[in-house]
Tab-separated table of C-alpha atoms in Angstrom:
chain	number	residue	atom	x	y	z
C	7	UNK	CA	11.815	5.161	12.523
C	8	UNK	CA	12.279	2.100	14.540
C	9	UNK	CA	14.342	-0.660	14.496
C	10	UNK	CA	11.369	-2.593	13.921
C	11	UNK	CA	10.186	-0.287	11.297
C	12	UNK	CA	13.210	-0.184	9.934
C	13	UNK	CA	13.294	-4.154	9.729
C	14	UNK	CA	9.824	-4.137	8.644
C	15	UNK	CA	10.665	-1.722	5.527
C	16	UNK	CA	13.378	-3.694	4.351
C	17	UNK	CA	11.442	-6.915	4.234
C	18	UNK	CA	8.571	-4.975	2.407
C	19	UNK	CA	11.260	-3.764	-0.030
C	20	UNK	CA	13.060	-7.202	-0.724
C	21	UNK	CA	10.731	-9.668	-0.146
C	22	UNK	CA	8.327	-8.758	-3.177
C	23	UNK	CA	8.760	-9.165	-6.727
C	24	UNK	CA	6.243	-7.204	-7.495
C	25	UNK	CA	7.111	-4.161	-5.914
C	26	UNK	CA	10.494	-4.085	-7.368
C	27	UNK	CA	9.140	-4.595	-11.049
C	28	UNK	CA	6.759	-1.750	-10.612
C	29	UNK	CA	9.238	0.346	-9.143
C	30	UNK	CA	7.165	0.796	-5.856
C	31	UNK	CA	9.413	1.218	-2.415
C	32	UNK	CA	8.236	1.612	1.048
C	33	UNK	CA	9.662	4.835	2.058
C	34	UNK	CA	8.196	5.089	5.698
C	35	UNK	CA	6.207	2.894	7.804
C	36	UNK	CA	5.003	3.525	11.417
C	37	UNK	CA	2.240	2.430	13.819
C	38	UNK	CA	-1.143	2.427	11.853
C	39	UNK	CA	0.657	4.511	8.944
C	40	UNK	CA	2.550	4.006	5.951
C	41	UNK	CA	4.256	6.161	2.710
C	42	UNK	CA	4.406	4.166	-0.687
C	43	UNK	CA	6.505	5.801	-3.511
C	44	UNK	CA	6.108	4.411	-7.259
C	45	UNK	CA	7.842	5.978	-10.326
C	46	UNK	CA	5.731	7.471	-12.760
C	47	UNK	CA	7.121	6.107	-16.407
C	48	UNK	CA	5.881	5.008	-19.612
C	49	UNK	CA	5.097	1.216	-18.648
C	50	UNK	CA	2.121	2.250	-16.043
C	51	UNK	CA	0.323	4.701	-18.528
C	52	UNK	CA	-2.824	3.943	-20.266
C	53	UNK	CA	-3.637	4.850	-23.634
C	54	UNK	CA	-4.262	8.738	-23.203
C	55	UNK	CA	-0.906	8.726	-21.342
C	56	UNK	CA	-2.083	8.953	-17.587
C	57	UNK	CA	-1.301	6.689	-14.699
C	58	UNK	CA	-3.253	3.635	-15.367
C	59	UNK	CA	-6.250	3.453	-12.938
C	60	UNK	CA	-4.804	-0.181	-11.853
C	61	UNK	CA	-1.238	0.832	-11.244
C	62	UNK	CA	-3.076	3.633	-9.120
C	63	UNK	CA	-5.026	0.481	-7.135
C	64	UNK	CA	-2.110	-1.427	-6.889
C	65	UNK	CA	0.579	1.085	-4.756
C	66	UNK	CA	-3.166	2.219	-2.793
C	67	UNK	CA	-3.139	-1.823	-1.855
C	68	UNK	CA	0.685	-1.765	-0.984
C	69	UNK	CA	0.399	1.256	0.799
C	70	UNK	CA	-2.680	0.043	2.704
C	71	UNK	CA	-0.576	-3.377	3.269
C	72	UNK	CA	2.655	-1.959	4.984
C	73	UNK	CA	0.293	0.297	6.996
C	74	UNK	CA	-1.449	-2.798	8.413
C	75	UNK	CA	2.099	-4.933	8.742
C	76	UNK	CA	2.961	-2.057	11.307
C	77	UNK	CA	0.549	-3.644	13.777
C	78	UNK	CA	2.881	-6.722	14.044
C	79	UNK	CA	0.395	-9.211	12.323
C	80	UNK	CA	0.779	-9.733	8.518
C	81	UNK	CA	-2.566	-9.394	6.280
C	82	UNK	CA	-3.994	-9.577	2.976
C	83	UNK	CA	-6.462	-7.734	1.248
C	84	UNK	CA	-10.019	-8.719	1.938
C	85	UNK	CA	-11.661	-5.621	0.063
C	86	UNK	CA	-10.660	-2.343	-1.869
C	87	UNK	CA	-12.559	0.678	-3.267
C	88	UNK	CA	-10.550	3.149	-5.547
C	89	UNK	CA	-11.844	6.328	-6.244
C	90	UNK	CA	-9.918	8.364	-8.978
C	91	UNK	CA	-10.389	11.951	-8.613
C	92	UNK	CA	-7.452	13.681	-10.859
C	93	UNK	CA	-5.353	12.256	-14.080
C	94	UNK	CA	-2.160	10.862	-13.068
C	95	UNK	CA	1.033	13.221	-14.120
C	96	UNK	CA	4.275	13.870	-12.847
C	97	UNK	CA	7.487	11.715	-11.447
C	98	UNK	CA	6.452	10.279	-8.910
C	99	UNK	CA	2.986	8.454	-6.951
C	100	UNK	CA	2.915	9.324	-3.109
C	101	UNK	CA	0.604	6.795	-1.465
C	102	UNK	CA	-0.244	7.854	1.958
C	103	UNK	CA	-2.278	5.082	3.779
C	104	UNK	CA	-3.431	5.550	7.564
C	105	UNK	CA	-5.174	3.804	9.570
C	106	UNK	CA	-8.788	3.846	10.945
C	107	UNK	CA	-9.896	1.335	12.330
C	108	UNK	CA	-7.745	-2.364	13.310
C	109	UNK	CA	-9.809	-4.982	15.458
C	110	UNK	CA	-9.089	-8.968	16.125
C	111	UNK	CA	-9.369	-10.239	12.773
C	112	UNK	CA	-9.388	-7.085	9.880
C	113	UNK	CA	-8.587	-3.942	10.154
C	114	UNK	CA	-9.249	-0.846	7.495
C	115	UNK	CA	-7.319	1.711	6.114
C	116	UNK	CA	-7.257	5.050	3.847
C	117	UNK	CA	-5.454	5.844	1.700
C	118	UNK	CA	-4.547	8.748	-0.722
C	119	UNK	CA	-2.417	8.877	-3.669
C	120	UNK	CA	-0.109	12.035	-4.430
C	121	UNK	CA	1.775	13.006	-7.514
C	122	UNK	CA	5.194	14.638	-6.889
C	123	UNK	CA	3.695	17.959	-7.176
C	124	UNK	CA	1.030	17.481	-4.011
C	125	UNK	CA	-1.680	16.692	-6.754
C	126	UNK	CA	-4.195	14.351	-5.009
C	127	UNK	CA	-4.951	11.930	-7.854
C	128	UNK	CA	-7.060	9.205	-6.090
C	129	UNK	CA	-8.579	7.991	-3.094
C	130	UNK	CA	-9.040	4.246	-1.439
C	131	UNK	CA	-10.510	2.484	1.473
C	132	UNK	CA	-9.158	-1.268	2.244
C	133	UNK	CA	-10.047	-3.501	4.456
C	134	UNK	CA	-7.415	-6.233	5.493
C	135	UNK	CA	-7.247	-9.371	7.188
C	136	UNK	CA	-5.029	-10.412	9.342
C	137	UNK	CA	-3.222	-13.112	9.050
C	138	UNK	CA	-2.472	-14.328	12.623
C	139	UNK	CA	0.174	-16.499	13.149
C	140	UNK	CA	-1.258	-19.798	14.971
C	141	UNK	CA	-4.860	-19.639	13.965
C	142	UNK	CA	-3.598	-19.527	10.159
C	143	UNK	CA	-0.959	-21.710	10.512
C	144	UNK	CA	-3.668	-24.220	11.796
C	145	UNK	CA	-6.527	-23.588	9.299
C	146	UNK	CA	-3.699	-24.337	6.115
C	147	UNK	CA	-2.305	-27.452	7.092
């Protein structure tokens, strides 16, 4: 990885709250690609005692995010669809996102979401807009 990977993991990893309280850490993140890991424990399962569907959306989102940081421009999420193909068991969620497609102002990206046994459990399309630096610094004054 990159020093600017490297630098870009570490902010992904320290700057967000939410990452840390749902025990979600970037693990990899390269040009147009990034690995998400989430533990698998009794506060993210749903009543029948699977992964809950929206902690499934949630590390598909920050997988699809760092993917789309790796481009240099910071983004947010403009749209998401989830499909969930397989209960969620195991250790450990594996989001995978890649990317297809990145253009001037969004850019979208797959993503598929492992268990720790190479179970695919779900997968998601985002689409992301980017956040470039002058043009948004201008419209949010």
């Amino acid at each position: 990885m990159s020093q600017n990977m490297e630098t870009l993991r570490n902010r992904l990893n320290s700057s967000s709250q939410f990452l840390q309280s749902n025990d979600m850490h970037v693990v990899e993140v390269k040009d147009g690609y990034a690995k998400v890991e989430m533990i698998i424990d009794e506060q993210i399962l749903n009543v029948h005692g699977f992964v809950h569907g929206g902690a499934l959306y949630s590390l598909a989102d920050t997988a699809a995010g760092a993917a789309s940081f790796a481009t240099g421009r910071d983004s947010v999420t403009l749209a998401g669809t989830i499909n969930y193909i397989k209960p969620g068991r195991g250790g450990k969620l594996i989001g995978i996102a890649q990317e297809i497609s990145a253009g001037r102002t969004t850019g979208v990206y797959e993503v598929f979401i492992f268990n720790d046994e190479d179970v695919l459990l779900s997968r998601a399309t985002f689409t992301m807009f980017f956040l470039d630096g002058d043009r948004y610094r201008k419209q949010h004054k």
